PDB file of C-alpha atoms in Angstrom:
ATOM      1  CA  GLY A   1     -51.091 -54.308 -97.916  1.00 70.00           C
ATOM      2  CA  LYS A   2     -52.681 -51.071 -96.834  1.00 79.00           C
ATOM      3  CA  LYS A   3     -51.465 -47.934 -98.562  1.00 85.00           C
ATOM      4  CA  ILE A   4     -51.448 -44.671 -96.632  1.00 87.00           C
ATOM      5  CA  LEU A   5     -50.736 -41.465 -98.484  1.00 88.00           C
ATOM      6  CA  LEU A   6     -48.991 -38.816 -96.408  1.00 89.00           C
ATOM      7  CA  ILE A   7     -48.744 -35.460 -98.147  1.00 88.00           C
ATOM      8  CA  GLY A   8     -46.257 -32.905 -96.849  1.00 86.00           C
ATOM      9  CA  PHE A   9     -46.914 -29.206 -97.300  1.00 85.00           C
ATOM     10  CA  GLU A  10     -45.069 -26.047 -96.437  1.00 85.00           C
ATOM     11  CA  ALA A  11     -47.067 -23.679 -94.217  1.00 86.00           C
ATOM     12  CA  THR A  12     -46.857 -21.127 -97.013  1.00 84.00           C
ATOM     13  CA  SER A  13     -49.163 -23.374 -99.085  1.00 82.00           C
ATOM     14  CA  VAL A  14     -52.336 -21.613 -97.985  1.00 83.00           C
ATOM     15  CA  ASP A  15     -54.575 -23.899-100.052  1.00 89.00           C
ATOM     16  CA  TYR A  16     -53.224 -27.187 -98.685  1.00 88.00           C
ATOM     17  CA  ARG A  17     -56.626 -28.310 -97.387  1.00 91.00           C
ATOM     18  CA  ASP A  18     -58.144 -27.795-100.840  1.00 92.00           C
ATOM     19  CA  ARG A  19     -55.294 -29.823-102.308  1.00 89.00           C
ATOM     20  CA  VAL A  20     -55.825 -32.672 -99.833  1.00 91.00           C
ATOM     21  CA  ASP A  21     -59.551 -32.646-100.597  1.00 93.00           C
ATOM     22  CA  ALA A  22     -58.830 -32.767-104.346  1.00 92.00           C
ATOM     23  CA  VAL A  23     -56.463 -35.727-103.935  1.00 90.00           C
ATOM     24  CA  ALA A  24     -59.037 -37.508-101.763  1.00 93.00           C
ATOM     25  CA  ARG A  25     -61.748 -36.974-104.379  1.00 93.00           C
ATOM     26  CA  MET A  26     -59.566 -38.159-107.256  1.00 91.00           C
ATOM     27  CA  HIS A  27     -57.604 -40.962-105.562  1.00 90.00           C
ATOM     28  CA  GLY A  28     -59.235 -41.631-102.189  1.00 89.00           C
ATOM     29  CA  ASP A  29     -60.260 -45.144-103.193  1.00 92.00           C
ATOM     30  CA  ASP A  30     -56.622 -46.035-103.869  1.00 88.00           C
ATOM     31  CA  PHE A  31     -55.541 -45.507-100.247  1.00 89.00           C
ATOM     32  CA  HIS A  32     -56.572 -46.868 -96.865  1.00 89.00           C
ATOM     33  CA  GLU A  33     -56.073 -43.391 -95.401  1.00 89.00           C
ATOM     34  CA  ILE A  34     -54.824 -39.984 -96.520  1.00 91.00           C
ATOM     35  CA  TRP A  35     -52.810 -37.942 -94.032  1.00 90.00           C
ATOM     36  CA  TYR A  36     -51.021 -34.631 -94.350  1.00 90.00           C
ATOM     37  CA  SER A  37     -48.434 -32.632 -92.462  1.00 89.00           C
ATOM     38  CA  VAL A  38     -47.707 -28.915 -92.569  1.00 88.00           C
ATOM     39  CA  HIS A  39     -44.110 -27.796 -92.146  1.00 87.00           C
ATOM     40  CA  THR A  40     -43.276 -24.329 -90.864  1.00 88.00           C
ATOM     41  CA  LEU A  41     -39.886 -23.177 -92.064  1.00 85.00           C
ATOM     42  CA  GLN A  42     -37.489 -22.854 -89.127  1.00 85.00           C
ATOM     43  CA  LYS A  43     -34.617 -20.428 -88.775  1.00 86.00           C
ATOM     44  CA  GLY A  44     -31.700 -21.611 -90.906  1.00 81.00           C
ATOM     45  CA  GLU A  45     -33.804 -23.907 -93.116  1.00 80.00           C
ATOM     46  CA  ILE A  46     -33.916 -23.263 -96.835  1.00 72.00           C
ATOM     47  CA  VAL A  47     -37.146 -23.664 -98.813  1.00 71.00           C
ATOM     48  CA  GLY A  48     -36.915 -26.639-101.145  1.00 66.00           C
ATOM     49  CA  THR A  49     -34.493 -28.633 -99.014  1.00 62.00           C
ATOM     50  CA  ALA A  50     -35.131 -31.875 -97.157  1.00 74.00           C
ATOM     51  CA  SER A  51     -36.717 -30.134 -94.165  1.00 76.00           C
ATOM     52  CA  ASN A  52     -40.255 -30.771 -95.408  1.00 77.00           C
ATOM     53  CA  HIS A  53     -39.392 -34.396 -96.167  1.00 80.00           C
ATOM     54  CA  TYR A  54     -37.975 -34.795 -92.644  1.00 83.00           C
ATOM     55  CA  GLU A  55     -41.091 -33.191 -91.123  1.00 86.00           C
ATOM     56  CA  THR A  56     -43.237 -35.686 -93.010  1.00 86.00           C
ATOM     57  CA  GLN A  57     -41.143 -38.607 -91.737  1.00 86.00           C
ATOM     58  CA  VAL A  58     -41.555 -37.349 -88.169  1.00 88.00           C
ATOM     59  CA  ALA A  59     -45.320 -37.053 -88.700  1.00 90.00           C
ATOM     60  CA  ALA A  60     -45.452 -40.624 -90.022  1.00 89.00           C
ATOM     61  CA  GLN A  61     -43.444 -41.909 -87.082  1.00 89.00           C
ATOM     62  CA  THR A  62     -45.776 -40.079 -84.677  1.00 91.00           C
ATOM     63  CA  HIS A  63     -48.933 -41.466 -86.326  1.00 89.00           C
ATOM     64  CA  LEU A  64     -47.526 -44.985 -86.513  1.00 89.00           C
ATOM     65  CA  LYS A  65     -45.996 -45.116 -83.032  1.00 91.00           C
ATOM     66  CA  ASP A  66     -48.375 -47.841 -81.842  1.00 92.00           C
ATOM     67  CA  TRP A  67     -48.260 -49.834 -85.095  1.00 88.00           C
ATOM     68  CA  ASP A  68     -45.984 -52.694 -86.035  1.00 87.00           C
ATOM     69  CA  THR A  69     -43.843 -50.953 -88.650  1.00 83.00           C
ATOM     70  CA  SER A  70     -41.550 -53.892 -89.371  1.00 81.00           C
ATOM     71  CA  ASN A  71     -43.369 -54.360 -92.672  1.00 79.00           C
ATOM     72  CA  VAL A  72     -43.820 -50.722 -93.739  1.00 79.00           C
ATOM     73  CA  ILE A  73     -42.506 -49.179 -96.938  1.00 77.00           C
ATOM     74  CA  PHE A  74     -41.827 -45.444 -96.960  1.00 76.00           C
ATOM     75  CA  SER A  75     -41.568 -43.870-100.401  1.00 75.00           C
ATOM     76  CA  LYS A  76     -41.130 -40.237-101.310  1.00 71.00           C
ATOM     77  CA  PHE A  77     -42.492 -38.653-104.441  1.00 68.00           C
ATOM     78  CA  ASP A  78     -42.499 -34.974-105.274  1.00 62.00           C
ATOM     79  CA  THR A  79     -45.892 -33.547-106.167  1.00 60.00           C
ATOM     80  CA  ASN A  80     -44.678 -32.760-109.651  1.00 55.00           C
ATOM     81  CA  MET A  81     -43.709 -36.393-110.276  1.00 57.00           C
ATOM     82  CA  ARG A  82     -45.980 -38.568-112.371  1.00 60.00           C
ATOM     83  CA  LEU A  83     -46.560 -42.223-111.695  1.00 60.00           C
ATOM     84  CA  ASP A  84     -47.504 -44.262-114.710  1.00 62.00           C
ATOM     85  CA  ASN A  85     -51.224 -44.867-115.100  1.00 67.00           C
ATOM     86  CA  ASP A  86     -50.992 -48.598-114.461  1.00 71.00           C
ATOM     87  CA  ARG A  87     -49.294 -47.965-111.079  1.00 68.00           C
ATOM     88  CA  MET A  88     -46.434 -50.313-112.017  1.00 74.00           C
ATOM     89  CA  LEU A  89     -43.896 -48.325-110.002  1.00 70.00           C
ATOM     90  CA  LEU A  90     -45.782 -48.938-106.753  1.00 71.00           C
ATOM     91  CA  ARG A  91     -46.296 -52.587-107.686  1.00 76.00           C
ATOM     92  CA  GLU A  92     -42.574 -52.982-108.358  1.00 78.00           C
ATOM     93  CA  ILE A  93     -41.710 -51.412-104.986  1.00 74.00           C
ATOM     94  CA  GLU A  94     -44.112 -53.798-103.236  1.00 76.00           C
ATOM     95  CA  ALA A  95     -42.790 -56.811-105.174  1.00 80.00           C
ATOM     96  CA  VAL A  96     -39.201 -56.078-104.194  1.00 78.00           C
ATOM     97  CA  TRP A  97     -40.201 -55.416-100.581  1.00 71.00           C
ATOM     98  CA  CYS A  98     -42.110 -58.691-100.369  1.00 77.00           C
ATOM     99  CA  SER A  99     -39.145 -60.632-101.723  1.00 78.00           C
ATOM    100  CA  VAL A 100     -36.680 -59.304 -99.136  1.00 73.00           C
ATOM    101  CA  ASP A 101     -35.881 -61.639 -96.280  1.00 72.00           C
ATOM    102  CA  PRO A 102     -36.021 -59.525 -93.093  1.00 61.00           C
TER     103      PRO A 102
END
């Protein structure tokens, strides 16, 4: 299926547009679309907690509101995580998803 990359940034990442452009140049052909969200730390939130992840989920839900999401896989990877070069992890996720009876 179509793969959409949604990258979540903190507002303190002043170079986030450069980072998105770099990802698009290096991996743009691997994704149907590349989206990004920018999270502004709210009072009481702690940097490095799930607040950025939550903000990204909200952004995805907003972008996909008119889509049929019954067959959508959401995966979270930190930017310092490496996927193996043969992309087996993503293939395994898709294989398991496709074998599940909804």
